[in-house]
CSV table of N, CA and C in Angstrom, one decimal:
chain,number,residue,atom,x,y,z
A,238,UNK,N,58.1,-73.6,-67.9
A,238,UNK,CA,57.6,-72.6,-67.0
A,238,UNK,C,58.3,-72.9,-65.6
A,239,UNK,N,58.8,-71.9,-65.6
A,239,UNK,CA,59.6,-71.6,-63.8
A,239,UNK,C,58.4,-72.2,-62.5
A,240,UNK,N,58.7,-72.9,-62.1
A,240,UNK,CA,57.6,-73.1,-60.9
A,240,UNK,C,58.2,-72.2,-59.5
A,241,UNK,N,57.2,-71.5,-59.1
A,241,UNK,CA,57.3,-70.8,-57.8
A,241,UNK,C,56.9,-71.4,-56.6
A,242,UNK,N,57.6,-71.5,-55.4
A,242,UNK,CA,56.6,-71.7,-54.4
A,242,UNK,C,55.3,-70.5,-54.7
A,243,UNK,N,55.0,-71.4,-53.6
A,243,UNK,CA,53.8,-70.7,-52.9
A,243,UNK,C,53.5,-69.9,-51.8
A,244,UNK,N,52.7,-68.9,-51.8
A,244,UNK,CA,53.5,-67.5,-50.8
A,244,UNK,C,53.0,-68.7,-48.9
A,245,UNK,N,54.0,-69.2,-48.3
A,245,UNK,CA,54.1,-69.2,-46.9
A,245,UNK,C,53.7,-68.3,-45.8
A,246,UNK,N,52.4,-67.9,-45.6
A,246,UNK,CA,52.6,-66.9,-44.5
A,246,UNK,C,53.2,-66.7,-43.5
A,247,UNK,N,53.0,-68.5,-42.7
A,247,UNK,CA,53.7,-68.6,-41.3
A,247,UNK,C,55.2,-68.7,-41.7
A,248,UNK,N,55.9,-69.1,-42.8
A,248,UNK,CA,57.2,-68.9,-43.0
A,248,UNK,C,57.7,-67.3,-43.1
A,249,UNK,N,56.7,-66.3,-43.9
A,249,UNK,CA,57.0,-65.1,-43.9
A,249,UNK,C,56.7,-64.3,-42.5
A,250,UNK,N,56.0,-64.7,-41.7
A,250,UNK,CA,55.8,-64.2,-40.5
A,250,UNK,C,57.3,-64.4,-39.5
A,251,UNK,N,57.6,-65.8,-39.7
A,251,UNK,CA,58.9,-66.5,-39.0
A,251,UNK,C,60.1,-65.8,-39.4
A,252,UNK,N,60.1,-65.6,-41.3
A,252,UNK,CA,61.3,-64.7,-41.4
A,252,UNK,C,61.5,-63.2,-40.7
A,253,UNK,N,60.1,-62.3,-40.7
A,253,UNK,CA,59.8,-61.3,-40.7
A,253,UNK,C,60.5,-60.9,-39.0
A,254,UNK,N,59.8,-62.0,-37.8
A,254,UNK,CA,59.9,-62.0,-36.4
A,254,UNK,C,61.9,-61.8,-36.0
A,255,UNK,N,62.3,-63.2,-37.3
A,255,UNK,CA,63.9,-63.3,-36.6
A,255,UNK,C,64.3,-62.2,-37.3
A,256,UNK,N,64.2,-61.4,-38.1
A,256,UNK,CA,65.1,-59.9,-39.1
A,256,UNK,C,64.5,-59.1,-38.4
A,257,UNK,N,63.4,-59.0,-37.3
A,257,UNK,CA,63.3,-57.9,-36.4
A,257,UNK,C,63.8,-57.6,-35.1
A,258,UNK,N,64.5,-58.9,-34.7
A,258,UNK,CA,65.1,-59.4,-33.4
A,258,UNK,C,66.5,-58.7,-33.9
A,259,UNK,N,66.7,-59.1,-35.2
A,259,UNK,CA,68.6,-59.1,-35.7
A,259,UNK,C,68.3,-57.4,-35.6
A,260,UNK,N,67.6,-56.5,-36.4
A,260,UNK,CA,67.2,-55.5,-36.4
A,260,UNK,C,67.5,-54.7,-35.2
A,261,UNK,N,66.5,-54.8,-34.2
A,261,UNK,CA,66.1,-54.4,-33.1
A,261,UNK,C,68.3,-54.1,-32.6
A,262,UNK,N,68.8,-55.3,-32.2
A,262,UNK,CA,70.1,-55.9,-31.7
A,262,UNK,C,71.1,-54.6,-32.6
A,263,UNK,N,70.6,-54.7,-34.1
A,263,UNK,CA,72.2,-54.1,-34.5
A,263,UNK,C,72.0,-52.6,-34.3
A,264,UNK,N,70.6,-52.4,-34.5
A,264,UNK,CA,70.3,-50.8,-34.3
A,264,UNK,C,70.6,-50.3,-33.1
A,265,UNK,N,71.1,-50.7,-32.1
A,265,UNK,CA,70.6,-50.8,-30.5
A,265,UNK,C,72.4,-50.4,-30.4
A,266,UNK,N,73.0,-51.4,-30.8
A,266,UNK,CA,74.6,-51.6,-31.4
A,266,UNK,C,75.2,-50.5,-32.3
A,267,UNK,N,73.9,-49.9,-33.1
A,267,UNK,CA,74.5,-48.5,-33.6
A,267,UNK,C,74.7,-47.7,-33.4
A,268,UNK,N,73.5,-47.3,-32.3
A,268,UNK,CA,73.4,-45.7,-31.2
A,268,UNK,C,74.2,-45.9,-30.3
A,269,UNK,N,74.5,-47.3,-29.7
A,269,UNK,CA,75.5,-47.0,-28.6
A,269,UNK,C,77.1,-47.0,-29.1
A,270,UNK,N,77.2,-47.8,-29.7
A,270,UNK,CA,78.6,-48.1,-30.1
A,270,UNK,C,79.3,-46.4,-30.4
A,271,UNK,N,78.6,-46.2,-31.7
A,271,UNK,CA,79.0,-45.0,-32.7
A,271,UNK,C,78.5,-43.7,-31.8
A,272,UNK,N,77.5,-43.9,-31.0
A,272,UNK,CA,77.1,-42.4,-30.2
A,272,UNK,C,76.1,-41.9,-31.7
A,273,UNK,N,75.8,-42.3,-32.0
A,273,UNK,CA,74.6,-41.5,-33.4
A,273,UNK,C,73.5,-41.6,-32.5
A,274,UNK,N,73.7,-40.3,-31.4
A,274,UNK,CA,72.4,-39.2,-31.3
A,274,UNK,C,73.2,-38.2,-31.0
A,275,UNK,N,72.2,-37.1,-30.5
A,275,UNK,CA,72.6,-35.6,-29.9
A,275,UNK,C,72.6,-35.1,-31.3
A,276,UNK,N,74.4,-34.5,-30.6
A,276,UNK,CA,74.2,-33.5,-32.1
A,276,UNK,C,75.3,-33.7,-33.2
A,277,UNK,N,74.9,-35.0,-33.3
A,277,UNK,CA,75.4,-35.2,-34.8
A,277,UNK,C,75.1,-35.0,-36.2
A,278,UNK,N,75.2,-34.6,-37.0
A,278,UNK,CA,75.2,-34.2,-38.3
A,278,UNK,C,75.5,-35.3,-39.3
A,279,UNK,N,74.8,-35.5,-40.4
A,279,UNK,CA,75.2,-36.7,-41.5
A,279,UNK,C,74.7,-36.6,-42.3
A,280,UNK,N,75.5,-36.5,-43.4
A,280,UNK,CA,75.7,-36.7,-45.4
A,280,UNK,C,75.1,-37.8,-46.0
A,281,UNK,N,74.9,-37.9,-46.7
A,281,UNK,CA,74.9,-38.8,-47.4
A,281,UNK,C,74.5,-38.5,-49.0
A,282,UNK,N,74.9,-39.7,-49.7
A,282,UNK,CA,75.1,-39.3,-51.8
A,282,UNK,C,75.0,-40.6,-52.1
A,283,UNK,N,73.8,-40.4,-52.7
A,283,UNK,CA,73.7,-41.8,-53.5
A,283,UNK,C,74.4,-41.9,-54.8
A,284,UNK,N,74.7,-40.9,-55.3
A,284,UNK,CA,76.0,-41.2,-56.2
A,284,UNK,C,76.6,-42.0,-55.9
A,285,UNK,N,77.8,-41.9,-55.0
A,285,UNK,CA,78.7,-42.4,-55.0
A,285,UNK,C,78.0,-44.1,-53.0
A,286,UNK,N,77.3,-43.7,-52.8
A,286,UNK,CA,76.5,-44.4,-52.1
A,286,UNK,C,77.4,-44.6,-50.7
A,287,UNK,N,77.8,-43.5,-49.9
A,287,UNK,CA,78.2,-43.4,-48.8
A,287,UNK,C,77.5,-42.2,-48.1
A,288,UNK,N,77.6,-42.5,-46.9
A,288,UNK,CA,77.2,-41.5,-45.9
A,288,UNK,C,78.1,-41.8,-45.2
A,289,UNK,N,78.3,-40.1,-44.3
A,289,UNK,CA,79.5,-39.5,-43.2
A,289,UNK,C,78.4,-39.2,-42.0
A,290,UNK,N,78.6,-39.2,-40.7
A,290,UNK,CA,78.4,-38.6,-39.6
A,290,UNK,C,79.5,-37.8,-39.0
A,291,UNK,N,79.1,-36.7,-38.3
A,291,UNK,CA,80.5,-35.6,-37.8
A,291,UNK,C,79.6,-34.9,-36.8
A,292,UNK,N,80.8,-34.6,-35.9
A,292,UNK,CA,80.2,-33.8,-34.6
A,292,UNK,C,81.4,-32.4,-34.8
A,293,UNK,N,80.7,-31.2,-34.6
A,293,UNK,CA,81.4,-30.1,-35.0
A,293,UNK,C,82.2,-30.3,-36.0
A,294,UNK,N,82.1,-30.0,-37.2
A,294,UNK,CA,82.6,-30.7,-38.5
A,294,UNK,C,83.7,-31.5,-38.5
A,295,UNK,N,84.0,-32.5,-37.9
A,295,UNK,CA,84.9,-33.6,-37.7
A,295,UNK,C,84.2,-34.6,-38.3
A,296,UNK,N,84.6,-35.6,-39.4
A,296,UNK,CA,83.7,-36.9,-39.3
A,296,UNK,C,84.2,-37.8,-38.4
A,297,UNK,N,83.2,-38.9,-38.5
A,297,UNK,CA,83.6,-39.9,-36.8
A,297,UNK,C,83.2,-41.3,-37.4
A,298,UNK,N,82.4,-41.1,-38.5
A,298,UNK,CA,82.0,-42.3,-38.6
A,298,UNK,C,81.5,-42.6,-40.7
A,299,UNK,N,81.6,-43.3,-41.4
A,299,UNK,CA,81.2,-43.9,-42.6
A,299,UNK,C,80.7,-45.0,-42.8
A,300,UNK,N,79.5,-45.2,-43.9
A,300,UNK,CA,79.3,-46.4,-44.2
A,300,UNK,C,78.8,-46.5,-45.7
A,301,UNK,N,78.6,-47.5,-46.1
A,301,UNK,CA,78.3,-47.8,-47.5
A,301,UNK,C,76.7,-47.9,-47.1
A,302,UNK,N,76.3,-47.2,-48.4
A,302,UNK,CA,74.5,-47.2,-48.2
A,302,UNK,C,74.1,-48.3,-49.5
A,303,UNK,N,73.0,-48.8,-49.1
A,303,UNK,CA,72.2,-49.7,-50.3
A,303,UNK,C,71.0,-48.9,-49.8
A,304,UNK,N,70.4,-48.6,-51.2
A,304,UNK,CA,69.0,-47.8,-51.2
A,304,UNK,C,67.9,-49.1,-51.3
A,305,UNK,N,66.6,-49.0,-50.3
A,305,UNK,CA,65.9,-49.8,-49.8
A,305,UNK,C,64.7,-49.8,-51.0
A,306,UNK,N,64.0,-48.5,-50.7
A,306,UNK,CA,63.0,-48.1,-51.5
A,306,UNK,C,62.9,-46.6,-50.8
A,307,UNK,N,61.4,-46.6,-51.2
A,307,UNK,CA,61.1,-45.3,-51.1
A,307,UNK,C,59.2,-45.4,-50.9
A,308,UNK,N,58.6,-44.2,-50.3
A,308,UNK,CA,57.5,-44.3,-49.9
A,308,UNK,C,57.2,-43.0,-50.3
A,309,UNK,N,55.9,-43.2,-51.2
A,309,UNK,CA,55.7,-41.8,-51.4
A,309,UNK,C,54.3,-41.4,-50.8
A,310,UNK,N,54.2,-40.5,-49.9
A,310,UNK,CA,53.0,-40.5,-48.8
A,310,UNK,C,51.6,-39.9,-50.3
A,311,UNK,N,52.0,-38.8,-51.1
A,311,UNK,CA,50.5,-38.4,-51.8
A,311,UNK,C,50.2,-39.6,-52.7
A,312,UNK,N,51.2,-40.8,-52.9
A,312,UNK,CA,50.9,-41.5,-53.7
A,312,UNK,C,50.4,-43.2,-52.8
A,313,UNK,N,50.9,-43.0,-51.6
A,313,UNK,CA,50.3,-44.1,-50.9
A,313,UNK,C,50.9,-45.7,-50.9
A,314,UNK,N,52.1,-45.4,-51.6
A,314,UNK,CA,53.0,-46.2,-52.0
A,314,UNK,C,54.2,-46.6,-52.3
A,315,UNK,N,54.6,-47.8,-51.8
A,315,UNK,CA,56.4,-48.4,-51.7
A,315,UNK,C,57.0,-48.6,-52.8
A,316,UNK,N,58.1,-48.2,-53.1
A,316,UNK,CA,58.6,-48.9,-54.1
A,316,UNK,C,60.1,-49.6,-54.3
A,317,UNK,N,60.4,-50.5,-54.7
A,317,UNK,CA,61.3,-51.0,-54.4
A,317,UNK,C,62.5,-50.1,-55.1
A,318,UNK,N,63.5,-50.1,-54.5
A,318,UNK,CA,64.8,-49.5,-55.3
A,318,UNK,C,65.1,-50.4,-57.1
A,319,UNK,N,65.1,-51.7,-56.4
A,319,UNK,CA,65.9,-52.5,-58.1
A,319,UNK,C,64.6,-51.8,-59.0
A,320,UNK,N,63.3,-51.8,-58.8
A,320,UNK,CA,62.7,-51.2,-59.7
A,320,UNK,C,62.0,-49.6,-59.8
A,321,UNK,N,63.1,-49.4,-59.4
A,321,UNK,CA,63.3,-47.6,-60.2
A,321,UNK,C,64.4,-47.3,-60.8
A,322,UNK,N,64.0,-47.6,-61.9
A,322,UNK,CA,65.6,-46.6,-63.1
A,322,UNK,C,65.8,-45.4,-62.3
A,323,UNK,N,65.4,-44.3,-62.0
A,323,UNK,CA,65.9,-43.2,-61.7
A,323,UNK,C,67.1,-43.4,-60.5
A,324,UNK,N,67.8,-44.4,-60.0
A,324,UNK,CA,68.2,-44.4,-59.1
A,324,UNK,C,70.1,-44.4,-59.9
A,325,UNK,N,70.9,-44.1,-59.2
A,325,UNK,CA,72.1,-44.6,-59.9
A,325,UNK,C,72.5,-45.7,-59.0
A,326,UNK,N,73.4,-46.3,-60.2
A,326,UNK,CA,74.0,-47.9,-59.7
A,326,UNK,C,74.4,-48.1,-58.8
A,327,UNK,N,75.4,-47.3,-58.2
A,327,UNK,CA,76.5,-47.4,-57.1
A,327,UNK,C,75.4,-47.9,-55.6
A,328,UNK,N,73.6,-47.0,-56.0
A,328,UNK,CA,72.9,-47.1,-54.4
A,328,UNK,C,72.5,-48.4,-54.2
A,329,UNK,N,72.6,-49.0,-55.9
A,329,UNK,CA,71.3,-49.9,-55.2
A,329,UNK,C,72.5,-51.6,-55.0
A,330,UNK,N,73.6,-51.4,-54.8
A,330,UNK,CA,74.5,-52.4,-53.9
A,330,UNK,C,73.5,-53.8,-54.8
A,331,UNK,N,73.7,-55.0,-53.7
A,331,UNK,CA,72.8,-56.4,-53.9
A,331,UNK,C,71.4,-56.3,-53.8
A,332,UNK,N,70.4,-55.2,-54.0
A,332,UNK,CA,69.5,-55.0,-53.7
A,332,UNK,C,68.6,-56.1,-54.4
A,333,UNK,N,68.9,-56.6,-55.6
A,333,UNK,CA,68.6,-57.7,-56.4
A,333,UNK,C,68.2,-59.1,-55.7
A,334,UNK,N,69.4,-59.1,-54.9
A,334,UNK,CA,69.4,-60.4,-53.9
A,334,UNK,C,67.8,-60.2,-53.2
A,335,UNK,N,67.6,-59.0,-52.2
A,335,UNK,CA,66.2,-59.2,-52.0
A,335,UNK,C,64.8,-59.9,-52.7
A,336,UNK,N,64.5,-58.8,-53.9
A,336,UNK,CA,64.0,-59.4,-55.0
A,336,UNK,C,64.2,-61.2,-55.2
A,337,UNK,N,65.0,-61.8,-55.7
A,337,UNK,CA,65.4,-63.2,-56.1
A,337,UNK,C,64.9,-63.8,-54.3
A,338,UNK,N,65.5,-63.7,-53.3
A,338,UNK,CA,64.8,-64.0,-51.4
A,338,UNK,C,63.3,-64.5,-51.8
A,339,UNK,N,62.7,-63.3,-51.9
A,339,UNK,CA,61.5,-63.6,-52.4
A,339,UNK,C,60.6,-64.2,-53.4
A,340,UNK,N,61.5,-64.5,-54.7
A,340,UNK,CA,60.9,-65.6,-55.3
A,340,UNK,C,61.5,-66.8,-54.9
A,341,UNK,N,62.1,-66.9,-54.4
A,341,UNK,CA,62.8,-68.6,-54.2
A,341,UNK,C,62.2,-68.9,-53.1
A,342,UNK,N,61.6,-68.1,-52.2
A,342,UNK,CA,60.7,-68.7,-51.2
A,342,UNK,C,59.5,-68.2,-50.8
A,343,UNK,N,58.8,-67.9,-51.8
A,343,UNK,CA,57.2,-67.5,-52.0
A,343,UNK,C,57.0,-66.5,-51.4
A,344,UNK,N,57.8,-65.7,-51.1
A,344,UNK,CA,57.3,-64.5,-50.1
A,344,UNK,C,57.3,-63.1,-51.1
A,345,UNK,N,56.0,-63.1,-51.5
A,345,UNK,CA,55.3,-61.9,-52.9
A,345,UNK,C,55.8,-60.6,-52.4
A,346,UNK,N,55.9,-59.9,-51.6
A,346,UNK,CA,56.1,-58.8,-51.2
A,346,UNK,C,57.5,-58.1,-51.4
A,347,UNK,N,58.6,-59.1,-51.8
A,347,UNK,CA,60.0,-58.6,-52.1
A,347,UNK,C,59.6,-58.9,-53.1
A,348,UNK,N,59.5,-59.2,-54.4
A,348,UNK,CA,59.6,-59.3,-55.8
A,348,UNK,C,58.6,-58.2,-56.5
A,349,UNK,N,57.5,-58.2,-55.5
A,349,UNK,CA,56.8,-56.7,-56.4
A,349,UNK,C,57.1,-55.5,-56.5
A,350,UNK,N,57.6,-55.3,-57.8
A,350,UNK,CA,58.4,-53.8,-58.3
A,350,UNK,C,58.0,-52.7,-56.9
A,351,UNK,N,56.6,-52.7,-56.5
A,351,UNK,CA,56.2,-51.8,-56.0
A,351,UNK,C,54.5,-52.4,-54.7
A,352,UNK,N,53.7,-51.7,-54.3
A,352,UNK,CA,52.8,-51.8,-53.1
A,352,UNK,C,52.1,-51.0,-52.6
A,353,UNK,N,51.0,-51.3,-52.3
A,353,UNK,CA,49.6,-49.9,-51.7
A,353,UNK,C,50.8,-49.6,-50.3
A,354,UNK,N,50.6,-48.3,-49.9
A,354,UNK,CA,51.7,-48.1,-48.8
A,354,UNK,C,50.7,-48.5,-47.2
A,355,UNK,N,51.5,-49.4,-47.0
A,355,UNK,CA,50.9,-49.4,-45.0
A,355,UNK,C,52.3,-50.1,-44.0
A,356,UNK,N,52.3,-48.9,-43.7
A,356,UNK,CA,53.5,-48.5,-42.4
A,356,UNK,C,53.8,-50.4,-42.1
A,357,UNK,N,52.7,-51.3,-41.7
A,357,UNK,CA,53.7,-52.2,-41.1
A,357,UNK,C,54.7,-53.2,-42.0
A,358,UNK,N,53.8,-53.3,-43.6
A,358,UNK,CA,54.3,-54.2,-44.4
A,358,UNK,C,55.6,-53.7,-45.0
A,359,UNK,N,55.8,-51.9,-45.0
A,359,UNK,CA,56.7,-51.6,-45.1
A,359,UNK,C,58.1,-52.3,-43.9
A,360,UNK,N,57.4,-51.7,-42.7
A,360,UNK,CA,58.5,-52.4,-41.8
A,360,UNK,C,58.9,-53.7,-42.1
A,361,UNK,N,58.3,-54.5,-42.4
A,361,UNK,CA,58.6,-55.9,-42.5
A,361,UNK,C,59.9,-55.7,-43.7
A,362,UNK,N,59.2,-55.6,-44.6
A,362,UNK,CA,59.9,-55.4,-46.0
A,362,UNK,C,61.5,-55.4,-45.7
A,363,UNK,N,61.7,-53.8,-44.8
A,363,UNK,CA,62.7,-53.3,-44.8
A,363,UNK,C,64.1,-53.9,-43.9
A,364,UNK,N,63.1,-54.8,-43.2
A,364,UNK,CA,64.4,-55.3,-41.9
A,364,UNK,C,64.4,-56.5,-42.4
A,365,UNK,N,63.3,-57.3,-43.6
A,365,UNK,CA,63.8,-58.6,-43.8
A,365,UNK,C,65.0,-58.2,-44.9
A,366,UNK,N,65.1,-57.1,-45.5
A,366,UNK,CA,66.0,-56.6,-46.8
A,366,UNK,C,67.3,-56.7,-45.8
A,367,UNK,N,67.3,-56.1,-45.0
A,367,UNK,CA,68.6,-55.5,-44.1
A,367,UNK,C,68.9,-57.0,-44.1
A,368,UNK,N,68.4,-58.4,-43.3
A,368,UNK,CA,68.8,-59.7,-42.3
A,368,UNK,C,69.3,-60.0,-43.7
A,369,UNK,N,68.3,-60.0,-45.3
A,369,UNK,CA,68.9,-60.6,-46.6
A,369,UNK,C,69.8,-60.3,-46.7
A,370,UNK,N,69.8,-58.7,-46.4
A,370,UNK,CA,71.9,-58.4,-47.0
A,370,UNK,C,72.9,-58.0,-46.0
A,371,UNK,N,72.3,-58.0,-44.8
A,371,UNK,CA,73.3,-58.4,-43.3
A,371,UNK,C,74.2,-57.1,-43.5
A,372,UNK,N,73.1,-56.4,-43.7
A,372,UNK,CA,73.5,-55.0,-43.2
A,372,UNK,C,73.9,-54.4,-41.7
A,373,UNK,N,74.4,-54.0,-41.6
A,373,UNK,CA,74.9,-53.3,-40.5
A,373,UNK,C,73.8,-52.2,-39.6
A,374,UNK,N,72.9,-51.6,-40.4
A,374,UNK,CA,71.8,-51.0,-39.8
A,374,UNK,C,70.8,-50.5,-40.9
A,375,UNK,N,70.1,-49.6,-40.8
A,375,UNK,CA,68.5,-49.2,-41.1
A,375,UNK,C,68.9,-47.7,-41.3
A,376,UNK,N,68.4,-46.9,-41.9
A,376,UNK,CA,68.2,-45.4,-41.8
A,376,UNK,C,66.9,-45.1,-43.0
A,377,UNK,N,66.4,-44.1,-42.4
A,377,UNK,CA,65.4,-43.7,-42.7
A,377,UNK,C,65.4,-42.1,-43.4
A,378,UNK,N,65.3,-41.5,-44.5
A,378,UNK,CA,65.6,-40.3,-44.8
A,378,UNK,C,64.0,-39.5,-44.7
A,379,UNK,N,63.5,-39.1,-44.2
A,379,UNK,CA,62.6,-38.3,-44.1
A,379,UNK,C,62.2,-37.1,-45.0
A,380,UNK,N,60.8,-37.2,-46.0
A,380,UNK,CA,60.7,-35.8,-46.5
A,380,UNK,C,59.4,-35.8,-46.8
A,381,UNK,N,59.0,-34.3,-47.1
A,381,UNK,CA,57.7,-33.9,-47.3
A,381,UNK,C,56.6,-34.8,-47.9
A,382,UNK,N,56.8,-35.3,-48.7
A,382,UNK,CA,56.1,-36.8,-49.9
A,382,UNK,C,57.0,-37.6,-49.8
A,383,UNK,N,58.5,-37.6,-50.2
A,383,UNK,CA,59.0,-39.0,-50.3
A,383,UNK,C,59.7,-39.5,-49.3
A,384,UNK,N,59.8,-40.4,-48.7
A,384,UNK,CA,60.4,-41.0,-47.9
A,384,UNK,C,61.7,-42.0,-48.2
A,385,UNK,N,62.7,-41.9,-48.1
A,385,UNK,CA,63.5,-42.7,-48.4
A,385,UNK,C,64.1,-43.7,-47.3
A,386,UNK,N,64.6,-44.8,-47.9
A,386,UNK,CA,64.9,-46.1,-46.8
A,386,UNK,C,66.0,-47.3,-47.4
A,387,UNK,N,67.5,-46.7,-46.5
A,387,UNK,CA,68.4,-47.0,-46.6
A,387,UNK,C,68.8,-48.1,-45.7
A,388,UNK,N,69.5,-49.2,-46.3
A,388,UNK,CA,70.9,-49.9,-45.5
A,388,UNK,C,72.0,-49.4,-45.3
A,389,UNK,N,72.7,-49.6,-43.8
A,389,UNK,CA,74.0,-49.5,-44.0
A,389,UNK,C,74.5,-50.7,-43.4
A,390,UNK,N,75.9,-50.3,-44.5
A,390,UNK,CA,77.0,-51.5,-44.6
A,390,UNK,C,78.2,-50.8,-44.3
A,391,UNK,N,79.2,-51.6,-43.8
A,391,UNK,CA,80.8,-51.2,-43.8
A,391,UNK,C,81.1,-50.2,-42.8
A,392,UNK,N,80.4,-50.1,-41.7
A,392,UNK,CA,80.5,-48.9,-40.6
A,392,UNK,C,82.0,-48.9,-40.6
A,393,UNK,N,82.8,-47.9,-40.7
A,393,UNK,CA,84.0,-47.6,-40.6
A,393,UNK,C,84.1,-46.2,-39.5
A,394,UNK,N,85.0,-46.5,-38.3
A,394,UNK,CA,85.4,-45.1,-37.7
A,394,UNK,C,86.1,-44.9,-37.9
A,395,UNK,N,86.5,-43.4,-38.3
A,395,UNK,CA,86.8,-42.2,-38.8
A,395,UNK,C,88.5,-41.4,-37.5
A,396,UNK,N,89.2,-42.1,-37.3
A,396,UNK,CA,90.3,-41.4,-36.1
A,396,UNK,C,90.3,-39.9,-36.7
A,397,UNK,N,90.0,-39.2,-35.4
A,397,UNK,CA,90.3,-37.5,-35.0
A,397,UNK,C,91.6,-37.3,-34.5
């Protein structure tokens, strides 16, 4: 029998605090750097697991997405990307790595397929996923019931 730690609170609190700090910094580094506000426009396909930004149909900017999870509001709950077959391969990048983070250091909340949905444990979830896979930033896909919740990787600018 595999022996597990044991879930750490003050250690998952401690991870949770420094992947919000890294968080806070790269996101902060995304808006300004790249200019992603106003009136930008942005694609994205989990097919092929990239998203474009463009201002007057010019792109300006790309990155590689890893699909996070997903939140479904009439259902009240998270789910992890590694455990949803419906997703294709290309989105879900190292997402596995999260998953495995969490068993090897007792922290339950990354290894369960899935979770009752409450806004903060999601937050946590999602920026310790990003610090695990040293992503480049966070996006959030917004919709009626489902919510979707991406990494990005590989910010590449785009010469006009």
């Amino acid at each position: 029998m595999h022996d597990r730690p044991k879930h750490d609170h003050s250690g998952w609190e401690a991870v949770v605090a420094e992947a919000r700090e890294r968080a806070r910094a790269r996101q902060a580094l995304l808006v300004e750097r790249f200019g992603l506000s106003g009136d930008v426009q942005y694609q994205w396909s989990m097919d092929d697991a990239r998203m474009t930004w463009s201002r007057s149909g010019e792109v300006f900017l790309t990155a590689r997405l890893t699909m996070i999870g997903s939140v479904s509001h009439s259902r009240r709950s998270w789910l992890w990307s590694w455990a949803n077959d419906s997703l294709p391969p290309a989105v879900l990048g190292d997402i596995a790595q999260v998953r495995r983070f969490g068993e090897d250091h007792g922290h339950p909340v990354l290894p369960w397929p899935g979770f009752q949905y409450h806004p903060e444990l999601v937050a946590e979830a999602r920026t310790v996923a990003a610090a695990v896979l040293d992503a480049d930033g966070l996006w959030t896909e917004p919709g009626d019931d489902v919510e979707l919740h991406f990494l990005l990787h590989d910010l590449t600018p785009v010469a006009g």
